[in-house]
Amino acid sequence: MYPVIVKLGPLTIYSYGTMMAIAFLTGTYLTGLELKRKGLPESAASTMVFWAAVGGLIGARLLTILEDFSAFVQEPLRFIFTGAGFVWYGGLIGGFVAVTWSMRRLKLPFLRTVDCIAPALALGHAIGRIGCQLAGDGDWGSVSTLPWAMTYPNAIVGWDYPPGVRVHPTPIYETIAYTAVFGLLWSLRRRALADGALFWWYLVMASGARFGIEFVRINTPVAGGLTLAQLISVALVAIGVWRLSVGTAGLNRRETMRPAT
């Protein structure tokens, strides 16, 4: 693991922060391309990504507190200001709220705009998980004997397994999964889809991938044998499927009503 890329006197460059910066820059670039293609202001991309970062960090930290409230009560300041322990779904929800607010201020059409964001969101998540892998921030999976299982001896969270024990490298699994989601969304973006469909597909595919990967992660089940991340995944997949079915029905009705030429 490489939590620190380089240290030059008082200046320390961390791998996790570096990958997060790359993820946000990539997201800004891809979102700008899609906004321009759809005839929307390309400059809005940087504003939305900024608010996504602010809302995402706040939401990720809040969900972390809810997941481990007893630890938060014992050491609230350390728990809030530690560099580890950000929960992705908290970041997604917080970022979504902040970006929705910024879209309203910028007077952007909601569904067309979230379609522009969806591919960038998938690829940004994939890049972010590379940062998790390099830093070893506790996102690894359960003990495994598979050939590609790994150890995280230099993890920033702390590696307390005895020598010889290896685990599922779940950040790598997620990077592969979300890169594949990005590829599918990028290939679908030019098709005749209802506004919002690309974003709903993102919810279905990315949340479905997280649901499956969660079975080999080390998170504690909270209800029905499922973890909090899995429960949120189920809800997001359901929302995506519902909205896709509604959008498809509406698109079919418009095609049926279109006069023959």
XYZ file of C-alpha atoms in Angstrom:
261
model
C 0.000 0.000 0.000
C 1.145 3.544 -0.707
C -0.799 5.990 1.500
C 1.890 8.626 0.959
C 3.131 9.313 -2.581
C 5.880 11.735 -1.654
C 6.973 13.757 1.360
C 9.050 16.890 0.846
C 9.722 18.543 4.195
C 6.400 19.816 5.534
C 4.649 18.944 2.269
C 3.022 15.510 2.133
C 1.124 14.297 -0.913
C -1.310 11.505 -0.054
C -2.460 8.916 -2.566
C -6.102 9.092 -1.467
C -6.280 12.863 -1.847
C -4.489 12.707 -5.179
C -6.940 10.183 -6.609
C -9.883 12.191 -5.294
C -8.518 15.276 -7.049
C -8.111 13.302 -10.281
C -11.664 11.977 -9.902
C -13.116 15.485 -9.505
C -11.089 16.864 -12.433
C -12.160 13.946 -14.631
C -15.760 14.437 -13.565
C -15.615 18.116 -14.427
C -14.169 17.415 -17.871
C -16.636 14.662 -18.820
C -19.649 16.527 -17.455
C -18.602 19.629 -19.395
C -18.395 17.606 -22.613
C -21.901 16.251 -22.125
C -23.374 19.612 -21.156
C -21.927 21.127 -24.329
C -23.237 18.252 -26.463
C -26.735 18.756 -25.069
C -26.661 22.502 -25.624
C -26.264 23.393 -21.949
C -23.615 25.736 -20.493
C -20.313 23.851 -20.279
C -19.102 26.198 -17.521
C -21.764 24.827 -15.169
C -19.715 21.613 -14.803
C -17.115 23.131 -12.475
C -19.810 24.712 -10.284
C -21.722 21.453 -9.925
C -18.593 19.414 -9.218
C -17.561 21.915 -6.547
C -20.902 21.557 -4.777
C -20.788 17.786 -5.280
C -17.467 17.770 -3.407
C -18.819 19.927 -0.560
C -22.099 18.062 -0.174
C -20.441 14.703 -0.732
C -17.841 15.159 1.998
C -20.465 16.341 4.492
C -22.875 13.534 3.601
C -20.130 10.890 3.699
C -19.050 11.979 7.161
C -22.630 12.141 8.503
C -23.418 8.603 7.346
C -20.154 7.413 8.886
C -21.291 8.859 12.220
C -24.672 7.139 11.927
C -23.025 3.802 11.089
C -20.769 3.909 14.168
C -22.541 6.280 16.535
C -21.094 4.690 19.689
C -17.520 5.427 18.531
C -18.548 8.961 17.630
C -19.950 9.571 21.122
C -16.709 8.378 22.725
C -14.396 10.585 20.622
C -16.480 13.039 18.575
C -13.690 15.400 17.495
C -11.313 12.636 16.415
C -14.159 10.874 14.628
C -15.141 14.004 12.693
C -11.661 15.189 11.700
C -9.970 11.881 10.899
C -8.912 11.471 7.279
C -10.526 8.053 6.975
C -14.010 6.651 7.304
C -15.989 8.316 4.526
C -19.069 6.345 3.432
C -19.757 6.458 -0.319
C -23.546 6.400 -0.139
C -23.516 9.274 2.316
C -21.376 11.150 -0.178
C -23.723 10.263 -3.040
C -26.792 11.487 -1.158
C -25.088 14.617 0.160
C -23.613 15.390 -3.231
C -26.962 14.826 -4.943
C -28.689 17.307 -2.628
C -25.957 19.926 -3.128
C -25.850 19.493 -6.914
C -29.642 19.664 -7.164
C -29.514 22.960 -5.287
C -26.823 24.276 -7.632
C -28.818 23.187 -10.701
C -31.808 25.153 -9.456
C -29.630 28.240 -9.009
C -28.176 27.789 -12.491
C -31.674 27.150 -13.936
C -30.623 23.887 -15.552
C -33.174 21.211 -16.587
C -32.913 18.504 -13.944
C -33.261 15.270 -15.942
C -31.123 16.349 -18.903
C -28.436 17.587 -16.541
C -28.232 14.449 -14.387
C -27.837 12.464 -17.612
C -24.736 14.579 -18.305
C -23.411 13.797 -14.833
C -24.062 10.029 -14.739
C -21.076 8.717 -16.759
C -18.677 11.044 -14.924
C -20.096 9.908 -11.595
C -19.390 6.262 -12.423
C -15.826 6.898 -13.586
C -15.113 9.263 -10.702
C -16.218 6.559 -8.265
C -13.923 4.055 -9.971
C -10.959 6.428 -9.686
C -11.796 7.173 -6.049
C -11.651 3.475 -5.221
C -8.102 3.382 -6.579
C -7.342 5.904 -3.849
C -8.958 3.605 -1.293
C -6.812 0.738 -2.513
C -3.585 2.755 -2.363
C -4.332 4.240 1.060
C -5.875 1.145 2.659
C -8.697 3.066 4.314
C -10.537 0.003 5.634
C -12.575 -0.806 2.515
C -11.028 -4.226 2.079
C -13.107 -7.383 2.207
C -13.303 -10.545 4.225
C -10.537 -13.132 4.607
C -9.869 -15.015 1.376
C -7.531 -17.662 -0.022
C -8.110 -16.696 -3.665
C -4.943 -16.175 -5.742
C -5.535 -12.414 -5.984
C -6.281 -11.909 -2.269
C -4.079 -9.255 -0.661
C -2.728 -7.807 2.559
C -2.823 -4.129 3.607
C 0.113 -3.805 6.040
C 0.561 -0.041 5.547
C -3.132 0.828 5.677
C -4.023 4.231 7.161
C -6.849 2.646 9.163
C -4.675 -0.068 10.657
C -4.121 -3.667 9.616
C -4.631 -5.991 12.588
C -4.636 -9.383 10.868
C -1.830 -11.851 11.717
C 0.897 -12.608 9.142
C -0.227 -14.811 6.269
C -3.865 -13.694 6.330
C -5.131 -12.183 3.087
C -8.445 -10.549 2.194
C -10.594 -9.691 -0.807
C -9.264 -6.477 -2.448
C -12.775 -5.056 -2.728
C -11.640 -1.571 -3.833
C -10.226 -3.238 -6.946
C -13.515 -5.083 -7.483
C -15.375 -1.786 -7.282
C -12.962 -0.007 -9.612
C -13.504 -2.707 -12.235
C -17.279 -2.681 -11.751
C -17.713 1.095 -11.924
C -15.376 1.392 -14.901
C -17.608 -1.112 -16.687
C -20.683 0.927 -15.687
C -19.002 4.034 -17.110
C -18.287 2.227 -20.380
C -21.910 1.127 -20.730
C -23.279 4.588 -19.908
C -20.842 6.258 -22.290
C -21.969 3.952 -25.100
C -25.668 4.548 -24.314
C -25.518 8.333 -24.088
C -26.155 8.996 -27.802
C -29.160 6.703 -28.041
C -32.751 7.943 -28.145
C -33.535 7.625 -24.451
C -36.004 9.496 -22.295
C -34.492 12.353 -20.312
C -33.081 10.998 -17.059
C -32.759 7.423 -18.339
C -28.973 7.476 -18.262
C -28.982 8.506 -14.611
C -31.574 5.873 -13.699
C -29.417 3.263 -15.454
C -26.484 4.479 -13.375
C -28.470 3.890 -10.165
C -29.454 0.385 -11.270
C -26.025 -0.758 -12.441
C -23.762 0.915 -9.876
C -26.022 0.091 -6.929
C -26.464 -3.477 -8.174
C -22.689 -3.872 -8.356
C -22.244 -2.505 -4.834
C -24.959 -4.843 -3.516
C -23.081 -7.869 -4.825
C -19.606 -6.748 -3.745
C -20.900 -6.009 -0.256
C -21.215 -9.763 0.379
C -17.415 -10.036 0.552
C -16.834 -6.793 2.446
C -16.488 -6.577 6.233
C -19.472 -4.347 6.992
C -21.870 -5.508 9.721
C -25.427 -6.555 8.732
C -28.114 -4.259 10.135
C -31.394 -5.826 8.963
C -32.413 -9.069 7.291
C -28.786 -10.155 6.996
C -28.044 -7.122 4.806
C -25.655 -4.261 5.475
C -26.690 -0.618 5.410
C -25.006 -0.227 2.017
C -27.034 -3.153 0.652
C -30.298 -1.713 1.957
C -29.515 1.610 0.300
C -28.515 -0.263 -2.872
C -31.871 -2.048 -2.975
C -33.702 1.267 -2.580
C -31.671 2.946 -5.346
C -32.090 0.002 -7.742
C -35.844 0.101 -7.094
C -35.960 3.844 -7.812
C -33.949 3.364 -10.987
C -36.108 0.499 -12.276
C -39.304 2.412 -11.466
C -38.155 5.575 -13.222
C -36.898 3.623 -16.236
C -40.259 1.874 -16.594
C -42.113 5.190 -16.347
C -39.786 6.847 -18.850
C -39.987 3.953 -21.316
C -43.774 3.959 -21.156
C -43.848 7.699 -21.836
C -41.408 7.397 -24.746
C -43.472 4.572 -26.277
C -46.638 6.681 -26.006
C -44.979 9.591 -27.794
C -43.722 7.289 -30.563
C -47.235 5.822 -30.977
C -48.835 9.273 -31.174
C -46.286 10.619 -33.676
C -47.982 11.110 -37.097
C -46.825 8.881 -39.932
C -44.731 10.455 -42.660
